[in-house]
JSON list of C-alpha atoms in Angstrom, two decimals:
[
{"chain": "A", "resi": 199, "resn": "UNK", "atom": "CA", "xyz": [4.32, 0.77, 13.67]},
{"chain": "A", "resi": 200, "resn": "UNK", "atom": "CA", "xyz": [0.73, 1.69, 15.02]},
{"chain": "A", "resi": 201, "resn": "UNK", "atom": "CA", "xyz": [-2.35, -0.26, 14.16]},
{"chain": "A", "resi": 202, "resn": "UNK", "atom": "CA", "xyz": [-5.24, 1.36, 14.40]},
{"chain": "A", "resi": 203, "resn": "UNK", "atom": "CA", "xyz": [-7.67, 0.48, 17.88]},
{"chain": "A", "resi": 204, "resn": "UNK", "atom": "CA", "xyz": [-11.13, -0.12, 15.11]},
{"chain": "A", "resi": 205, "resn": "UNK", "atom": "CA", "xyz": [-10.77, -2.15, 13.12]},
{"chain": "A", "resi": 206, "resn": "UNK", "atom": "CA", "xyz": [-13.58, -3.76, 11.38]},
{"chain": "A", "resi": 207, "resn": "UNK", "atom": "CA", "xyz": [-14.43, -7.67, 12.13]},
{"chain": "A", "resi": 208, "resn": "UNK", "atom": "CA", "xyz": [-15.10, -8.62, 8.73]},
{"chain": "A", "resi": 209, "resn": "UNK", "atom": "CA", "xyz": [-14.08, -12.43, 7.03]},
{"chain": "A", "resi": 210, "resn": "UNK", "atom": "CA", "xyz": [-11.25, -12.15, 4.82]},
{"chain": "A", "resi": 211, "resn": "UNK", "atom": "CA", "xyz": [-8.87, -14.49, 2.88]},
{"chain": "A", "resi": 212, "resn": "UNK", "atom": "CA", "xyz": [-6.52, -13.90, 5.90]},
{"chain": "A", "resi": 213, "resn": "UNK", "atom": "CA", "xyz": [-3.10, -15.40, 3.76]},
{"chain": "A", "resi": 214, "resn": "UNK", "atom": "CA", "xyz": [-3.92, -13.21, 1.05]},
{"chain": "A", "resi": 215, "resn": "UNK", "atom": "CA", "xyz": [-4.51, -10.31, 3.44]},
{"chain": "A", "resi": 216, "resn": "UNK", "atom": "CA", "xyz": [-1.19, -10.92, 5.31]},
{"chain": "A", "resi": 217, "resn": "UNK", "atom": "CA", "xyz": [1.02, -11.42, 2.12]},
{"chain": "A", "resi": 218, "resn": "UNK", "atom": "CA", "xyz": [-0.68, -8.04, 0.95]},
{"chain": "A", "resi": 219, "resn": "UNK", "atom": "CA", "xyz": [0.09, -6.23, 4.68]},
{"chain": "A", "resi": 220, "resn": "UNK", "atom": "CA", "xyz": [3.50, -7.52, 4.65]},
{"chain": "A", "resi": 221, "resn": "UNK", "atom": "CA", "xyz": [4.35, -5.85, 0.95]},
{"chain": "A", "resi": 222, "resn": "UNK", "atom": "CA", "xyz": [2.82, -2.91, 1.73]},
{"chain": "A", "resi": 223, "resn": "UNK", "atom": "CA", "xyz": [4.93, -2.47, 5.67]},
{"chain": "A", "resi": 224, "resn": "UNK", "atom": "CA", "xyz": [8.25, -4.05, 4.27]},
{"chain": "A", "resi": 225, "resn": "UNK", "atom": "CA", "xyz": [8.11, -1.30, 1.14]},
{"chain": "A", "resi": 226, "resn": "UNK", "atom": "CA", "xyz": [7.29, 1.30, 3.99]},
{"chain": "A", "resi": 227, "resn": "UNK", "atom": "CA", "xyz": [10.22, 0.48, 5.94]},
{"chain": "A", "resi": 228, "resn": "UNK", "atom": "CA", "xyz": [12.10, 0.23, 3.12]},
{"chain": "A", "resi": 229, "resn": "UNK", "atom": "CA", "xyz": [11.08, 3.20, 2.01]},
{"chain": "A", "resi": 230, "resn": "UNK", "atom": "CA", "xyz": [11.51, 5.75, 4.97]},
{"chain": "A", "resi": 231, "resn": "UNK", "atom": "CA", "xyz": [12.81, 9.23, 4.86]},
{"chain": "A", "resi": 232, "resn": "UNK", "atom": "CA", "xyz": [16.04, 9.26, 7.05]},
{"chain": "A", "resi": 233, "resn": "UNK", "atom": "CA", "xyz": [16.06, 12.37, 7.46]},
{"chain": "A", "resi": 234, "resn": "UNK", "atom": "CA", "xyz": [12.88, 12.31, 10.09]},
{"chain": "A", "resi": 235, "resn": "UNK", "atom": "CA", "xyz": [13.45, 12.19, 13.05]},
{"chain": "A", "resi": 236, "resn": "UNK", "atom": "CA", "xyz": [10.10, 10.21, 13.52]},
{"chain": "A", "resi": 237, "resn": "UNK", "atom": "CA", "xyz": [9.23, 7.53, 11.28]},
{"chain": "A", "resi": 238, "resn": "UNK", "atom": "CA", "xyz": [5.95, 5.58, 10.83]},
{"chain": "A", "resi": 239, "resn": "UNK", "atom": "CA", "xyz": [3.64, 3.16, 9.72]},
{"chain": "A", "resi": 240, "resn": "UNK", "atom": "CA", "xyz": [0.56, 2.92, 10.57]},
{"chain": "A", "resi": 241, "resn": "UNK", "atom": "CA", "xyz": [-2.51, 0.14, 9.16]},
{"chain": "A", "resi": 242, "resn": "UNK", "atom": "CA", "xyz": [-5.91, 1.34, 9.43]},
{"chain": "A", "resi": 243, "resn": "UNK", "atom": "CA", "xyz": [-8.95, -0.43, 7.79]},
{"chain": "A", "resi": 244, "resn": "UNK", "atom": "CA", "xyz": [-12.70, 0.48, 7.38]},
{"chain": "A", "resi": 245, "resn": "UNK", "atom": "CA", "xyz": [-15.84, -1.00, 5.60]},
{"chain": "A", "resi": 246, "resn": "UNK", "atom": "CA", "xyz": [-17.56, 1.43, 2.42]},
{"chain": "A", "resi": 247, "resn": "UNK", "atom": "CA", "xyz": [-20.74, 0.67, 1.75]},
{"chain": "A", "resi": 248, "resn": "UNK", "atom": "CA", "xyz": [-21.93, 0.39, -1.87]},
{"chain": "A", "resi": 249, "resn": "UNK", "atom": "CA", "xyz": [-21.22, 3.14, -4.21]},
{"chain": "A", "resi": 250, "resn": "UNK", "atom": "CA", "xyz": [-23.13, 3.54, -7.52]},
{"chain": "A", "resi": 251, "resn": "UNK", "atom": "CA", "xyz": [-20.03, 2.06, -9.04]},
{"chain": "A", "resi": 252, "resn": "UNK", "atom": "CA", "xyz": [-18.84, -0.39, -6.66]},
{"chain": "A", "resi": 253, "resn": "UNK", "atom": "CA", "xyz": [-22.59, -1.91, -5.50]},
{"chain": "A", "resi": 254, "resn": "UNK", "atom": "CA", "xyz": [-21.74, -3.93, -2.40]},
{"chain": "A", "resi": 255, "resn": "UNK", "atom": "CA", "xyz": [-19.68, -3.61, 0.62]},
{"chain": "A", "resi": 256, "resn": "UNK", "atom": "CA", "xyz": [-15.70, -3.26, 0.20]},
{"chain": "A", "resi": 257, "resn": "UNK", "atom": "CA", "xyz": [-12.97, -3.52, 3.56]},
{"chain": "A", "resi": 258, "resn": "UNK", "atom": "CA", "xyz": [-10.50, -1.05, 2.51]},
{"chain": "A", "resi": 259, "resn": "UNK", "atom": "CA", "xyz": [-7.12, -1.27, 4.24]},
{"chain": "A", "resi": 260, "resn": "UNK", "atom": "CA", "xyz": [-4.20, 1.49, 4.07]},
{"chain": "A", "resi": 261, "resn": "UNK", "atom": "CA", "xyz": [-0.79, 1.10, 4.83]},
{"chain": "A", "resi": 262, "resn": "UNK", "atom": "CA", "xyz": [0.43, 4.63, 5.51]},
{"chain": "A", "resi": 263, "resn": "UNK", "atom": "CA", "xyz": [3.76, 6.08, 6.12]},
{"chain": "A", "resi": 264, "resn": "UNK", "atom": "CA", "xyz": [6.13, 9.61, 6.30]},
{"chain": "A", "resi": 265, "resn": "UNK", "atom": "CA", "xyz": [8.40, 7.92, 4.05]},
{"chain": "A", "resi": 266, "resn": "UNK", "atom": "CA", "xyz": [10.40, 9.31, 0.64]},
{"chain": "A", "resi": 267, "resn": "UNK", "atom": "CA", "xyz": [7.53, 9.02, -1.22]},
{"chain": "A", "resi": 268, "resn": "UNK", "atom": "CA", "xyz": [6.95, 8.01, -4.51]},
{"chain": "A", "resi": 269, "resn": "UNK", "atom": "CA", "xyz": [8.16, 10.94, -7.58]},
{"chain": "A", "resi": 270, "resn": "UNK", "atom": "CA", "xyz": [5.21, 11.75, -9.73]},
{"chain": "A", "resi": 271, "resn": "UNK", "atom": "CA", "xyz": [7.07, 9.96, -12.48]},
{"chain": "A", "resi": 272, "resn": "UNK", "atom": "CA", "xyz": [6.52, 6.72, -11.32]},
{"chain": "A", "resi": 273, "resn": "UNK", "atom": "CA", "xyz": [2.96, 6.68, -9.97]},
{"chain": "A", "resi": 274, "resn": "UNK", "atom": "CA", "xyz": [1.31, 4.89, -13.36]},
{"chain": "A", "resi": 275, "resn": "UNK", "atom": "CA", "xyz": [4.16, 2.09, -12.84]},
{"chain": "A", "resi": 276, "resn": "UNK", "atom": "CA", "xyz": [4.31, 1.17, -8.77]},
{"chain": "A", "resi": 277, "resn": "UNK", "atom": "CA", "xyz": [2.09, -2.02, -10.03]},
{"chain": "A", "resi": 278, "resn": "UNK", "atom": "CA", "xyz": [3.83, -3.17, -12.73]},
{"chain": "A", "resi": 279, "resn": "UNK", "atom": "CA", "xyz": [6.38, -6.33, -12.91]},
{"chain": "A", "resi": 280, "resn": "UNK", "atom": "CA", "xyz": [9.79, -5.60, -11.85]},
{"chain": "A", "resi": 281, "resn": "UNK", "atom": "CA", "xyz": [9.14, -1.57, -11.39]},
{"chain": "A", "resi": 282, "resn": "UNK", "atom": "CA", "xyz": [11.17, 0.12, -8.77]},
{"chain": "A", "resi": 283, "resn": "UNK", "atom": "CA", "xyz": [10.96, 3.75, -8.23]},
{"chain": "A", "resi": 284, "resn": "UNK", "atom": "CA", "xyz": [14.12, 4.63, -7.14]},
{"chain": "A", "resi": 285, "resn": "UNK", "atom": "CA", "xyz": [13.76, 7.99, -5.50]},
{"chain": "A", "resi": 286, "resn": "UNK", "atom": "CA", "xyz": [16.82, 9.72, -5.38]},
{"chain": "A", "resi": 287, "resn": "UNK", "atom": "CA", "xyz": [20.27, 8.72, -3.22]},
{"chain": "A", "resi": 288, "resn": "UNK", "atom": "CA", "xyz": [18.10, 7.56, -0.25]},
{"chain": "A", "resi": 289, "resn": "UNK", "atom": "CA", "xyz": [16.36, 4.61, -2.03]},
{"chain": "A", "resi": 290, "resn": "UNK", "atom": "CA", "xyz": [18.81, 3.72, -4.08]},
{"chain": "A", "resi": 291, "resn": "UNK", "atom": "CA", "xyz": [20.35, 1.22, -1.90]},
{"chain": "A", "resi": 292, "resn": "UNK", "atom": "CA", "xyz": [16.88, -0.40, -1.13]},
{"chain": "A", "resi": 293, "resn": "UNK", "atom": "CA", "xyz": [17.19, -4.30, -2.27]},
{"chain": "A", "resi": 294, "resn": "UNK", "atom": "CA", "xyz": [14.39, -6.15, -3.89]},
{"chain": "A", "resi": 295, "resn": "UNK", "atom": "CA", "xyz": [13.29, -7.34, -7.55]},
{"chain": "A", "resi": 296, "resn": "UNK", "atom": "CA", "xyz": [10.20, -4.85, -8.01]},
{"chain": "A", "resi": 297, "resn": "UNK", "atom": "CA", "xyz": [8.03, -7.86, -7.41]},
{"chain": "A", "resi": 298, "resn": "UNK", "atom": "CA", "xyz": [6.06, -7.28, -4.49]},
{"chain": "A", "resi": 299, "resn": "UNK", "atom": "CA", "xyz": [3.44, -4.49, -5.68]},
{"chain": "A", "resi": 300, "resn": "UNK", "atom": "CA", "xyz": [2.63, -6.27, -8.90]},
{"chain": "A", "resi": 301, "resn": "UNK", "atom": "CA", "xyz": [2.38, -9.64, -6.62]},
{"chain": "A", "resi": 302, "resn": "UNK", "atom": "CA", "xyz": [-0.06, -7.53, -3.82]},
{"chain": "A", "resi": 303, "resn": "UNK", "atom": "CA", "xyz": [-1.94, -6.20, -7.17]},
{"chain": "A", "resi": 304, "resn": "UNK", "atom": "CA", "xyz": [-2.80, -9.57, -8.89]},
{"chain": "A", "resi": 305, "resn": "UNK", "atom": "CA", "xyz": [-3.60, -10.97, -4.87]},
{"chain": "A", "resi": 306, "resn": "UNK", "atom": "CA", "xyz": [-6.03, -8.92, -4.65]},
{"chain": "A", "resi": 307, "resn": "UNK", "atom": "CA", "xyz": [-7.78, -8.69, -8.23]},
{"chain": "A", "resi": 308, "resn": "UNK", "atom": "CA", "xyz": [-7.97, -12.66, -8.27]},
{"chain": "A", "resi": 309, "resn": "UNK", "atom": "CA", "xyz": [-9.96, -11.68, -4.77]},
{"chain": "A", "resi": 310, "resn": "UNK", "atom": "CA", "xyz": [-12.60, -9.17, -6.76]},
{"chain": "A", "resi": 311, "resn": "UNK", "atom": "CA", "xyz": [-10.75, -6.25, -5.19]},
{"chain": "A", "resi": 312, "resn": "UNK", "atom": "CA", "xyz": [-8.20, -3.82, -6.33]},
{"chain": "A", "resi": 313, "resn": "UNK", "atom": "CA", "xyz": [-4.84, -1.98, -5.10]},
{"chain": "A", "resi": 314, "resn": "UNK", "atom": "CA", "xyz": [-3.30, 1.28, -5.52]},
{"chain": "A", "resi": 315, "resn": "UNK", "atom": "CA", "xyz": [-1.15, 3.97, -4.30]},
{"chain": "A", "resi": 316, "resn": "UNK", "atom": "CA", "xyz": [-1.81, 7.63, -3.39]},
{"chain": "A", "resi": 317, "resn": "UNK", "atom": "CA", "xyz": [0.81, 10.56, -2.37]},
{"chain": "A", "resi": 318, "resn": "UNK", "atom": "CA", "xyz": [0.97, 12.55, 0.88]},
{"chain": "A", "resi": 319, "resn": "UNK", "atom": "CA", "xyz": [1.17, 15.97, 0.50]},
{"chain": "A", "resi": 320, "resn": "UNK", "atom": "CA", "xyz": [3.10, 16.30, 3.33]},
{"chain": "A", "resi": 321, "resn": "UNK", "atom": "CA", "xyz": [5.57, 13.56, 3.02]},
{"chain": "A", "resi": 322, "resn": "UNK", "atom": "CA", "xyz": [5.27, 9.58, 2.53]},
{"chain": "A", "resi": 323, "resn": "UNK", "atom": "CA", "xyz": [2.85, 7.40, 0.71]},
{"chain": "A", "resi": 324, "resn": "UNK", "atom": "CA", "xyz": [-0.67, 5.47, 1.42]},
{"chain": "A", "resi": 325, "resn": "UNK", "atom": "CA", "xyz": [-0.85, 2.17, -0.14]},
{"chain": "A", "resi": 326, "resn": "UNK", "atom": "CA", "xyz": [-3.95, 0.65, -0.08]},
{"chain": "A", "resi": 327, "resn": "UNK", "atom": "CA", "xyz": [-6.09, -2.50, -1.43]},
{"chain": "A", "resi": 328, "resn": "UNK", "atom": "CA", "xyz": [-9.31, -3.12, -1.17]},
{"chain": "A", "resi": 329, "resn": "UNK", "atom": "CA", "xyz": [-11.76, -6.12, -0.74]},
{"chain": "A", "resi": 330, "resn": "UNK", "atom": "CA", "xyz": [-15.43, -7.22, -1.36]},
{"chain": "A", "resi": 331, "resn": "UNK", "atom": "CA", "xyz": [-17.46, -8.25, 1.91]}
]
């Protein structure tokens, strides 16, 4: 796992940020492409100032990995209650209830902030929530 060396000092609700990190790296483990030879994770975090619709600072922090991915199929439903995209023979032996994105999701909205997922082209995932500051 690599963390990235800058991150920002910002306050945060550090339980909700830690039960958020810990969905998002146990799915990415979870999650990883045996195939590769090399297999990641890496947390990086920044601050964006206000955007015309977002006014206000926001810490964004994304959990990426080289993982299976996520097939275009399931995208709309990562979030939902008891969802589990199940992407072909590698994930299909990958235990849980499909609780822990919809759990990260309604963390973070009670915060003000919001969470979603975005492909890699190349391989893998970046799952990321964000955070008023």
């Amino acid at each position: 796992m690599r963390v990235s060396p800058t991150l920002p000092a910002v306050e945060v609700n550090a339980a909700a940020v830690e039960l958020c990190l810990t969905n998002y790296v146990s799915n990415a483990i979870k999650y990883s492409d045996p195939a590769k030879t090399e297999r990641f994770v890496e947390i990086r975090a920044r601050v964006n100032e206000s955007a015309e619709d977002r006014p206000g600072a926001e810490l964004i922090v994304e959990v990426l990995d080289n993982g299976i991915g996520v097939p275009i199929e399931a995208r709309n439903k990562l979030f939902d209650r008891f969802f589990r995209a199940l992407g072909g023979d590698t994930a299909i032996e990958v235990e849980g209830t499909g609780l822990g994105l919809s759990i990260v999701r309604e963390t973070i909205e009670m915060l003000g902030g919001r969470a979603w997922a975005e492909p890699i082209p190349t391989g893998g995932s970046v799952f990321e929530f964000s955070l008023p500051c």
